[in-house]
Short mmCIF file of C-alpha atoms in Angstrom, two decimals:
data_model
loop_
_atom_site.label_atom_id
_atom_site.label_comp_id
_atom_site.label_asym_id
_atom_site.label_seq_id
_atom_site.Cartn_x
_atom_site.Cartn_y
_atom_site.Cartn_z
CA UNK D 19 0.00 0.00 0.00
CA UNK D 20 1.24 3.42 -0.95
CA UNK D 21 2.55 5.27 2.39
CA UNK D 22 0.23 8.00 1.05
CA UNK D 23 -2.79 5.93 1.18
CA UNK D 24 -1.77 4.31 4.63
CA UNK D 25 -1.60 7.20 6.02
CA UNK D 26 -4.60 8.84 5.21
CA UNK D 27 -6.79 5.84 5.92
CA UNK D 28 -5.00 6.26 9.46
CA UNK D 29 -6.37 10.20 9.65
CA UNK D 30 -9.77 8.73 9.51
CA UNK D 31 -9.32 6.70 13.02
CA UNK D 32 -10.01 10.04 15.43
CA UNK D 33 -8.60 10.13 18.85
CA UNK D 34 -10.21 11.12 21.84
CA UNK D 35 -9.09 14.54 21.52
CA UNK D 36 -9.77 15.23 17.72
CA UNK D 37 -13.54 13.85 18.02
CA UNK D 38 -14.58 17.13 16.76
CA UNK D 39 -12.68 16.68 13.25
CA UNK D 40 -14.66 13.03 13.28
CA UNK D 41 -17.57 14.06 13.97
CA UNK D 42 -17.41 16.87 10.92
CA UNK D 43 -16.11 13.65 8.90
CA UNK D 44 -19.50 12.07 9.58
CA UNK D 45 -21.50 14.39 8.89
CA UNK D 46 -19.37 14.98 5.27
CA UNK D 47 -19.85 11.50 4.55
CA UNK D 48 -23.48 11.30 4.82
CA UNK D 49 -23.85 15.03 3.52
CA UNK D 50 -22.37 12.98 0.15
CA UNK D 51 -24.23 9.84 0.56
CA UNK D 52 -27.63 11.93 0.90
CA UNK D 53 -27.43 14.01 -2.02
CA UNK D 54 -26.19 10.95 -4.39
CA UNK D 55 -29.29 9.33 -2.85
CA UNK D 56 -31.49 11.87 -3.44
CA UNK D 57 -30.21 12.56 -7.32
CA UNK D 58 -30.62 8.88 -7.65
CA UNK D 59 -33.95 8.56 -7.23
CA UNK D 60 -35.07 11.58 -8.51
CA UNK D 61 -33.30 10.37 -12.46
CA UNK D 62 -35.24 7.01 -11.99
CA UNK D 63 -38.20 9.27 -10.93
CA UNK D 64 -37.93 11.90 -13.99
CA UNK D 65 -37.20 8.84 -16.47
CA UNK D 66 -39.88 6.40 -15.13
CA UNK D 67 -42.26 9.47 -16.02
CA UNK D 68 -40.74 10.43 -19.36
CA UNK D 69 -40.75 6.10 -20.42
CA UNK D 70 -44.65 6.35 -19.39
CA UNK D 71 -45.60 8.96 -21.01
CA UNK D 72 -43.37 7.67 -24.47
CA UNK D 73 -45.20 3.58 -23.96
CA UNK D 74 -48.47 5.61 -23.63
CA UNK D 75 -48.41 7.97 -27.31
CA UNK D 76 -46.71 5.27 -28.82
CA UNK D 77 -49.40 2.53 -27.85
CA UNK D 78 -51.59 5.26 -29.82
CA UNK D 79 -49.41 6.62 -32.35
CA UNK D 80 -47.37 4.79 -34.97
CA UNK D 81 -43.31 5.07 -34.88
CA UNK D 82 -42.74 6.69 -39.01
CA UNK D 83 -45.92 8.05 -40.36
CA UNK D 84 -45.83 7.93 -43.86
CA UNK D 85 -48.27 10.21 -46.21
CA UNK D 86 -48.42 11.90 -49.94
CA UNK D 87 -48.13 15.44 -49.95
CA UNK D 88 -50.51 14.94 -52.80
CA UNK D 89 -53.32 13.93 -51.20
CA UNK D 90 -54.90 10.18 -50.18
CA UNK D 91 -52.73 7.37 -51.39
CA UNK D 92 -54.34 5.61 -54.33
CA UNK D 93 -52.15 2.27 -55.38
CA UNK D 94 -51.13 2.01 -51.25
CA UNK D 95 -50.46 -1.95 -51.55
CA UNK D 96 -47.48 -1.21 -53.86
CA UNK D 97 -46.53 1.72 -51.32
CA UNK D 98 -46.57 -0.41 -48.64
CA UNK D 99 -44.98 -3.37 -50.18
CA UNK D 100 -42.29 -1.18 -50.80
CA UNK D 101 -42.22 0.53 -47.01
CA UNK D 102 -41.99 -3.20 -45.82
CA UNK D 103 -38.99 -3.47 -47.73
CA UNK D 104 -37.31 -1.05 -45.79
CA UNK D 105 -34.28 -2.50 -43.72
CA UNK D 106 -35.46 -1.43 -39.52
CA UNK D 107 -39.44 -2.17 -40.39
CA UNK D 108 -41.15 -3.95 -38.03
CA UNK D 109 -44.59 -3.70 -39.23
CA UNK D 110 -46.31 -1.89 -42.01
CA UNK D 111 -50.62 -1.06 -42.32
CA UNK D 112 -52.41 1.53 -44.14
CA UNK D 113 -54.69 3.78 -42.02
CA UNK D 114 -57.59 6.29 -42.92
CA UNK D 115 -58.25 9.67 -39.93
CA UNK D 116 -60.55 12.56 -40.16
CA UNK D 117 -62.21 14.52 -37.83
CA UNK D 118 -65.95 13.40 -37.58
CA UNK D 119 -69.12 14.09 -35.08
CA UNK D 120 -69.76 11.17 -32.77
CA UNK D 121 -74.05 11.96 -31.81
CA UNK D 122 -76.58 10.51 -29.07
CA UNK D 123 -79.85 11.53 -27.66
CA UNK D 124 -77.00 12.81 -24.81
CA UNK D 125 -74.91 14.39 -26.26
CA UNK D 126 -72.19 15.35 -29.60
CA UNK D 127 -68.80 14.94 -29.55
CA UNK D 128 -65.89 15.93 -32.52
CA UNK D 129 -63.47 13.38 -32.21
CA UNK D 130 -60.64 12.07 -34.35
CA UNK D 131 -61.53 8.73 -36.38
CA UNK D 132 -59.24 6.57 -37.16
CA UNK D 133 -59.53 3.60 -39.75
CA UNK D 134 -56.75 0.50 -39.30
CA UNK D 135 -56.32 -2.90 -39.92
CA UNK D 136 -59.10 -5.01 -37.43
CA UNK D 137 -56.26 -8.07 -38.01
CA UNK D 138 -54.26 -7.34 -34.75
CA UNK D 139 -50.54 -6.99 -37.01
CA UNK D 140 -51.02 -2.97 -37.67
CA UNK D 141 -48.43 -0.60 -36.56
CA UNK D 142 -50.32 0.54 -33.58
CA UNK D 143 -50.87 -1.94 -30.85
CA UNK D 144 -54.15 -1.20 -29.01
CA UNK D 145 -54.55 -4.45 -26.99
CA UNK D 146 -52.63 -3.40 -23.44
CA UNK D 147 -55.13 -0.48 -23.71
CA UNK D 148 -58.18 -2.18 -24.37
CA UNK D 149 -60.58 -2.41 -21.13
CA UNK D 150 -63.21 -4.60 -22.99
CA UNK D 151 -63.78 -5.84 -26.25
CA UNK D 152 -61.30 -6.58 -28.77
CA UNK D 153 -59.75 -4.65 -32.20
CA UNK D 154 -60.31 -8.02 -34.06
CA UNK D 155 -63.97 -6.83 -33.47
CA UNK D 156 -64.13 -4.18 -35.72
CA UNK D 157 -63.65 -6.51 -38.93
CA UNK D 158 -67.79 -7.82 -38.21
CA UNK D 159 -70.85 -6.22 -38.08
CA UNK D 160 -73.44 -7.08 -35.92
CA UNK D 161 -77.31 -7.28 -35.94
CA UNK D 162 -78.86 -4.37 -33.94
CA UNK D 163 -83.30 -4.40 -33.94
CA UNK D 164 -84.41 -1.56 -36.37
CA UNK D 165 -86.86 -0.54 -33.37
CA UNK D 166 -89.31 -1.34 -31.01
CA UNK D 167 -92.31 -3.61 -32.11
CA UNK D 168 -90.21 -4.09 -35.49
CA UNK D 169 -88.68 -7.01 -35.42
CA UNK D 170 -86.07 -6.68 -38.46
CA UNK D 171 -82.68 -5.80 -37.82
CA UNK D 172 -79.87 -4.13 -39.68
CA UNK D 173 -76.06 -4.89 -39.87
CA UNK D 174 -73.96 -1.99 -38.50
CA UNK D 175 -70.26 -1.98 -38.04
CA UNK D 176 -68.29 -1.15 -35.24
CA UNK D 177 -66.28 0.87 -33.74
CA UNK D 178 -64.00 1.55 -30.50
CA UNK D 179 -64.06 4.43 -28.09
CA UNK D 180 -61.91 6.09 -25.67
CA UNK D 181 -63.80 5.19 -21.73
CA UNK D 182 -63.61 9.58 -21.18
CA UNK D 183 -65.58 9.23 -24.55
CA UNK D 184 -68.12 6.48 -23.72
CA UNK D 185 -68.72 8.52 -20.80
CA UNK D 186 -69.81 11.40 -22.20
CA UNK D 187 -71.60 10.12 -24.90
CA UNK D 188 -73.48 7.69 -22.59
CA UNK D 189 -73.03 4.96 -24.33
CA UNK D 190 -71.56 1.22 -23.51
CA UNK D 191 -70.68 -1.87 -25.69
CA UNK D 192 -73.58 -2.63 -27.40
CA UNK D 193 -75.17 0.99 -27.77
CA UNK D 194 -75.34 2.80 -31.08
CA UNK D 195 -73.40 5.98 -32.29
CA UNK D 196 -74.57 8.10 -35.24
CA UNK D 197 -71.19 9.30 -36.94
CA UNK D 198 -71.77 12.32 -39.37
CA UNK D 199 -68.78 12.89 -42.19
CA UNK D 200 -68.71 16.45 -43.92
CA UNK D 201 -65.90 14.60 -46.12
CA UNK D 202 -65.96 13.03 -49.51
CA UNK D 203 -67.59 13.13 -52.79
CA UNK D 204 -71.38 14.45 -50.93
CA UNK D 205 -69.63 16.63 -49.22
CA UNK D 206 -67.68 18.31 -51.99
CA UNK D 207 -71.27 18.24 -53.88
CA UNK D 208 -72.61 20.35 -51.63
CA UNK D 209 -74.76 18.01 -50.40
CA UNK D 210 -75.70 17.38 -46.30
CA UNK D 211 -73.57 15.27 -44.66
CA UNK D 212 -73.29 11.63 -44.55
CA UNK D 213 -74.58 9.99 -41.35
CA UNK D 214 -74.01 5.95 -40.82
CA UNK D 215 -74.75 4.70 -37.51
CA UNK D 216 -72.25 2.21 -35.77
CA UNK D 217 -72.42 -0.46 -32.62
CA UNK D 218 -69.15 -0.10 -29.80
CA UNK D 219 -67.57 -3.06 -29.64
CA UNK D 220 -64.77 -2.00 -27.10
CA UNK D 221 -63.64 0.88 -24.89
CA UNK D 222 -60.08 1.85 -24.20
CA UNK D 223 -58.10 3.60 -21.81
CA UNK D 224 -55.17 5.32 -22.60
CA UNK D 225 -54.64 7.03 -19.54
CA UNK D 226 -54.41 10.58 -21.54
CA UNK D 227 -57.42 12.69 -21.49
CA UNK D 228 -56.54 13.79 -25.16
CA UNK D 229 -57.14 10.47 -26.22
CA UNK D 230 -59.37 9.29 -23.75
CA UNK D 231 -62.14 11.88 -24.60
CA UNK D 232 -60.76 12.59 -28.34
CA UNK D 233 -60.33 9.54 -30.40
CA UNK D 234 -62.34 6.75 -31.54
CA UNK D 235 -61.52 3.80 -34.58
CA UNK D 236 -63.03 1.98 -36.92
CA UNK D 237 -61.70 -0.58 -39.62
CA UNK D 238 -60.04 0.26 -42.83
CA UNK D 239 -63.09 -0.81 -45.19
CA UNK D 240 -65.87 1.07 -43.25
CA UNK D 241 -63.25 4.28 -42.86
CA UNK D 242 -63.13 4.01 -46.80
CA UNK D 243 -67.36 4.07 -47.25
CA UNK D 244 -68.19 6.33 -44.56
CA UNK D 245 -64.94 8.92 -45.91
CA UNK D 246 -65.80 8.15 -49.66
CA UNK D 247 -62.28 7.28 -50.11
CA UNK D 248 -62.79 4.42 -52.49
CA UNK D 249 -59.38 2.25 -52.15
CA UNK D 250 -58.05 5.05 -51.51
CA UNK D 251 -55.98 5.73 -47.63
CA UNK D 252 -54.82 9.00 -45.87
CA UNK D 253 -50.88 7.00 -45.37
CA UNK D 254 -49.23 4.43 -43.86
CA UNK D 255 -48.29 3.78 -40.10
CA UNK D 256 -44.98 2.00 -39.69
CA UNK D 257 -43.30 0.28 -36.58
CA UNK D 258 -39.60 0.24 -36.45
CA UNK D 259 -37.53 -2.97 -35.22
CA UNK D 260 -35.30 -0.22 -32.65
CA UNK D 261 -37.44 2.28 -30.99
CA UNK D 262 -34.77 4.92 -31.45
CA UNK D 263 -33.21 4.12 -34.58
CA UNK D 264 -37.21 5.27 -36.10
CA UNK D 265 -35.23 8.56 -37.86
CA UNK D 266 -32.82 6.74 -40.04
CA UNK D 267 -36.21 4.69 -40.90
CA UNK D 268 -37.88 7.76 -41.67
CA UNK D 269 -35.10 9.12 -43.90
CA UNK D 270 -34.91 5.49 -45.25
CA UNK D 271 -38.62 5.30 -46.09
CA UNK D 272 -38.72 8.56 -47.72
CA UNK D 273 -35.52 8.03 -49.58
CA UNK D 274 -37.09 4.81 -51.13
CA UNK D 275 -40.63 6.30 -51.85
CA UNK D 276 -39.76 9.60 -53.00
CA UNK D 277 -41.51 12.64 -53.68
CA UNK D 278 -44.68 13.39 -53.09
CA UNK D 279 -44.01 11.14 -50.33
CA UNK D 280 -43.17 12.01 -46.82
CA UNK D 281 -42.14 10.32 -43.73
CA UNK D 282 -41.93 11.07 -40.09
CA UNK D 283 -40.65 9.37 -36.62
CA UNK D 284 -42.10 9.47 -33.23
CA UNK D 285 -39.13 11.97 -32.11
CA UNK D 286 -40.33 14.58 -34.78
CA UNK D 287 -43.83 14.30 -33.89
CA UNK D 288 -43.32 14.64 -30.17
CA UNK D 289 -40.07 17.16 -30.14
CA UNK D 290 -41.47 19.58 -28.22
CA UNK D 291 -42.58 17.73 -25.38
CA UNK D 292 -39.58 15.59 -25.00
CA UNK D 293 -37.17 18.63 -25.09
CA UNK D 294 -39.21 20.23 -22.35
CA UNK D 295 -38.57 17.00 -20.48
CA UNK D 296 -35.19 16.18 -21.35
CA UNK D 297 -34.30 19.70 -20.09
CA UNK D 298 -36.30 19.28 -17.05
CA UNK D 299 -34.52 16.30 -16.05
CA UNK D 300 -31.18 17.89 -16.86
CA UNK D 301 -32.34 20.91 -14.36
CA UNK D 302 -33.18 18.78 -11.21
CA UNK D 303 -29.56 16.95 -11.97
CA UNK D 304 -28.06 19.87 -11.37
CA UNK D 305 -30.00 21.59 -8.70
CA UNK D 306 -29.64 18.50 -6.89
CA UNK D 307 -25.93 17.92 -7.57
CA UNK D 308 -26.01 21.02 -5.29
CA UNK D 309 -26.51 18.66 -2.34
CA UNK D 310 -23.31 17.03 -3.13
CA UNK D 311 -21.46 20.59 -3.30
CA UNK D 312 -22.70 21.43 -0.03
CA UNK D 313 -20.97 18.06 0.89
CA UNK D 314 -18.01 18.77 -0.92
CA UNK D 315 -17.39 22.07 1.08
CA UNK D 316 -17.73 20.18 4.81
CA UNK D 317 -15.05 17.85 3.14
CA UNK D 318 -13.20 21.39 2.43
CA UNK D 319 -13.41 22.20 6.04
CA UNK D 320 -12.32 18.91 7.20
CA UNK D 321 -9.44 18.48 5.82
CA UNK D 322 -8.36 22.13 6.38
CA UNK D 323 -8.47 21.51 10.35
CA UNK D 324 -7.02 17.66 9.48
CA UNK D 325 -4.27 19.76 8.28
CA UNK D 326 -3.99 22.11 11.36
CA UNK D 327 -4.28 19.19 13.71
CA UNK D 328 -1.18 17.46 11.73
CA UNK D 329 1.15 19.93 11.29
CA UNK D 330 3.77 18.21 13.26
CA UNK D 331 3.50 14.86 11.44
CA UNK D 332 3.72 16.83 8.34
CA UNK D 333 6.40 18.25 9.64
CA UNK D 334 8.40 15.23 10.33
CA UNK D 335 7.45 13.51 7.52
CA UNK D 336 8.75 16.24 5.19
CA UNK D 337 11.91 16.00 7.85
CA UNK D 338 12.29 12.17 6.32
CA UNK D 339 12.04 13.01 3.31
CA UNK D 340 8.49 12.91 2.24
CA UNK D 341 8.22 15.00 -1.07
CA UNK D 342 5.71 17.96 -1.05
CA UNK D 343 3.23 16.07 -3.49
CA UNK D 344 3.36 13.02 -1.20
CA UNK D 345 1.92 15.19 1.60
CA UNK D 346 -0.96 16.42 -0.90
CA UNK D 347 -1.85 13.28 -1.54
CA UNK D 348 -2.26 11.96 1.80
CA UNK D 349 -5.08 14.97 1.97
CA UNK D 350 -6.17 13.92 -1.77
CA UNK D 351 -6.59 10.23 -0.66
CA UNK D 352 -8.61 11.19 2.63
CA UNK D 353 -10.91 13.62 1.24
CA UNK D 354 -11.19 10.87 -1.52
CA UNK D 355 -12.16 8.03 0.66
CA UNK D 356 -14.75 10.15 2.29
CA UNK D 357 -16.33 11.05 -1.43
CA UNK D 358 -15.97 7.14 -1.82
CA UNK D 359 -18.03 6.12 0.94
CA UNK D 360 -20.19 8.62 0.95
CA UNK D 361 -21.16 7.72 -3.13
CA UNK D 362 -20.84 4.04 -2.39
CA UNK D 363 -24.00 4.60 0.49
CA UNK D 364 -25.78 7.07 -1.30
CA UNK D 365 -26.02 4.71 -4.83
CA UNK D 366 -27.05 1.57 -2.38
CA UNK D 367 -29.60 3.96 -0.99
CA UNK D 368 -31.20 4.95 -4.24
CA UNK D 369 -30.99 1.90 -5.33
CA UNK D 370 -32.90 0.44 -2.52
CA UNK D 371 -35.32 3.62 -2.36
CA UNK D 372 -36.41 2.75 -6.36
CA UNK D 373 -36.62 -0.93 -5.72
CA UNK D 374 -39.36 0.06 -2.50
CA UNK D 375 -40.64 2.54 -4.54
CA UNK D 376 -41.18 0.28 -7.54
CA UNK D 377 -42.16 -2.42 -5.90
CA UNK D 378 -44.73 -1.43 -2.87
CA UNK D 379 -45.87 1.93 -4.98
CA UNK D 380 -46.29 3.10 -1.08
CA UNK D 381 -46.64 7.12 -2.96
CA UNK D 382 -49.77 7.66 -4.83
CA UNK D 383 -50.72 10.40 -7.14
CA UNK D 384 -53.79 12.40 -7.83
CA UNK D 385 -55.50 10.89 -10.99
CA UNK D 386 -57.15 14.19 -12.02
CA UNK D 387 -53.18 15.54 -12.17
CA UNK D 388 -50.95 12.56 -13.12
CA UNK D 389 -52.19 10.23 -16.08
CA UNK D 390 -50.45 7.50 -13.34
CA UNK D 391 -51.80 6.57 -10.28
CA UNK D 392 -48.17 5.53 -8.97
CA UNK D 393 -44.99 6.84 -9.33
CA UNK D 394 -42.91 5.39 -12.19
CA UNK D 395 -39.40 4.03 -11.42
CA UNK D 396 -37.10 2.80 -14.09
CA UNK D 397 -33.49 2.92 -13.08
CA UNK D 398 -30.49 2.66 -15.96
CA UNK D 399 -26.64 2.10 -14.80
CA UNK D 400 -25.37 5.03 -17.07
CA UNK D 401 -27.27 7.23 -14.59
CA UNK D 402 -25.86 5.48 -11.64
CA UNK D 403 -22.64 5.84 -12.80
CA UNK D 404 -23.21 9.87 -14.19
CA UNK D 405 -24.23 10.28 -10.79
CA UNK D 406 -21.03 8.33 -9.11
CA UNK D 407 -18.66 10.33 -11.55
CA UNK D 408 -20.08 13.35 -10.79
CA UNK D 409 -19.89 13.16 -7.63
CA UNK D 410 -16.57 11.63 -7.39
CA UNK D 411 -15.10 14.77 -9.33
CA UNK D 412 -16.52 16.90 -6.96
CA UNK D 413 -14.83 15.62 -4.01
CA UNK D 414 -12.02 15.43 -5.40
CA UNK D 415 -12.47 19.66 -6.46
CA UNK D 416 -12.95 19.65 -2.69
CA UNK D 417 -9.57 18.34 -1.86
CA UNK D 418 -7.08 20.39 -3.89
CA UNK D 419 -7.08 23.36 -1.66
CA UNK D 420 -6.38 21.69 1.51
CA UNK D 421 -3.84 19.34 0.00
CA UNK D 422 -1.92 21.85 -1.90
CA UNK D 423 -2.03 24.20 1.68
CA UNK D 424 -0.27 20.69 3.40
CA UNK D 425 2.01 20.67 0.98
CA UNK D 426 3.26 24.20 1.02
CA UNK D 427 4.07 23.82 4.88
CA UNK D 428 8.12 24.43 5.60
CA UNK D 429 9.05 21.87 8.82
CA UNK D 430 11.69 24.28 9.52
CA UNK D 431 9.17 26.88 10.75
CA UNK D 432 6.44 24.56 12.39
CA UNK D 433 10.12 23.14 14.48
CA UNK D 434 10.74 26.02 15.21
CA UNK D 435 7.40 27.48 16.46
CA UNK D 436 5.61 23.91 17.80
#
């Protein structure tokens, strides 16, 4: 072991008399260990709440939307044949939206209609949402009574609503909707819009209000007769294999399609909001890397009365020969083993603090506020270790001053005064 090293582990054994300097050492060690703690959790806090809120758009939104800056997409099998093609394509479906009226004796609703694929294998993947019914549903109609005392009944087709939606409306699985479309060929003859009623065959919960209370879907065929499309779709909705590689797709897709064709990832789509929260979790890492500076300046303090208290060992170490930087980094090494322990407690602390806060979800969160009941937890090592680094450096800041001051004392004068 480097003489160095011995001897500054042996500054951190206090005698009676320097209990004080101990006591300060304490206190700098947990100051540490709390604030590496604290920033801990908070980064699994702030990034359990930006994963959530990514899972939750993009179990509603497709990763590349593709579209024709000319309009509906008329030959879309050969476009998507060709999108499937695409090296990083997961999945590839064609998809119809426009914004409609959803009607009932209670009330009327504008809401976004979307038309997929009822098959299950589109790009967006509605089943973790779904609180009852199924999107395979959507590919039948069902038999609903024409009226009271009638007896006949008519085949309608179906279609899926957010729960904030059903709510509003009044309606359940079974009920009826009347959906009026200003768009299509009536519509551009002037003629009064087109009204087709439809059954709900499922309700879904998204968690987001915006969705919740503003979207509703229906399959591809039936988007196509109630829009007047034809064969005609509004694009196609592509998942990617890697979440994050969905811009090179984009740029991929676009490249291979061409003009009037455009195509655009998640990231695009969503920029705003996760800038704001990228930033925001970039802000609490640093207020809270404040904690540690606090820390850092006990450490300061410490070892500038470790360095009082030892003058005369200094003194006669320099006196056997001990070289100037040898002395610093006696200092260096103590202030670092106090950094050490103090990051070493603090990252088992946040570690265990996620894991109960994960696991017994013991803090719960106003639903009309949060779209999560719980708070979300999702730790990553790179943020560990960011946090260990950082912390780590700062110590280490903290110890320059008071090793460099050891280092400039001459034994002859502390001889000759001590």
């Amino acid at each position: 072991m480097r003489y160095e090293l011995f001897i500054g582990l042996r500054y951190l054994r206090a005698r009676r008399r320097e209990a004080f300097i101990s006591l300060i050492t304490l206190i700098s060690t947990a100051g540490v260990a709390i604030g590496v703690m604290t920033l801990n959790i908070t980064l699994a806090i702030m990034t359990g709440f930006e994963e959530d809120l990514r899972d939750r758009i993009l179990g509603f939104n497709p990763h590349v939307l593709v579209w024709s800056d000319a309009g509906a997409v008329e030959d879309y099998p050969a476009v998507l044949d060709r999108v499937r093609s695409v090296p990083g394509v997961a999945r590839a479906a064609p998809f119809i939206y426009a914004q409609l009226m959803l009607a009932t004796p209670e009330n009327v609703q504008g809401v976004l209609v979307r038309g997929i694929t009822p098959s299950g294998e589109g790009a967006v993947d509605l089943a973790p949402h779904m609180l009852e019914g199924t999107v395979e549903r959507l590919a039948e109609h069902y038999a609903v009574p024409l009226g009271e005392g009638r007896g006949a009944t008519v085949k309608l087709p179906g279609i899926i609503v957010g729960v904030e939606l059903a709510r509003e409306l009044g309606v359940a699985v079974g009920d009826t909707v009347n959906v009026a479309s200003p768009i299509g060929k009536a519509a551009q003859a002037g003629a009064a819009p087109r009204i087709k009623q439809f059954v709900v065959v499922g309700r879904f919960n998204a968690g987001m209000p915006e969705y919740d209370s503003g979207l509703a879907y229906v399959s591809l065929a039936d988007a196509q007769r109630l829009y007047g499309l034809g064969e005609a779709v509004s694009g196609i909705e592509v998942r990617v294999i890697d979440l994050y590689q969905a811009s090179a797709v984009a740029a991929r897709i676009a490249a291979v399609l061409g003009a009037p064709f455009r195509a655009r990832d998640w990231m695009q789509a969503n920029h705003n909001l996760f800038a704001a929260l990228k930033m925001q979790k970039t802000v609490y890492f640093i207020v809270l890397l404040l904690i540690v500076l606090v820390a850092a300046f006990t450490i300061v303090a410490t070892l500038i009365m470790v360095v009082m208290e030892k003058r005369k060992d200094i003194a006669v170490l320099k006196s056997m020969g001990a070289p100037s930087a040898g002395i610093g980094r006696i200092f260096v090494f103590k202030g670092l083993i106090i950094g050490a322990v103090g990051t070493l407690l603090g990252n088992l602390g946040g570690y265990a603090g996620c894991w109960a806060l994960a696991r017994y979800h013991f803090i719960e969160l106003p639903k009309d506020v949060f779209f999560v009941s719980t708070v979300p937890v999702k730790m990553y090592p790179e943020y560990f270790l960011a946090v260990t680094v950082a912390s780590l450096v700062m110590c280490w800041l903290a110890t320059i001053y008071p090793a460099r001051q050891a280092a400039r004392l001459v034994p002859v004068d502390i001889i000759r005064y001590e």
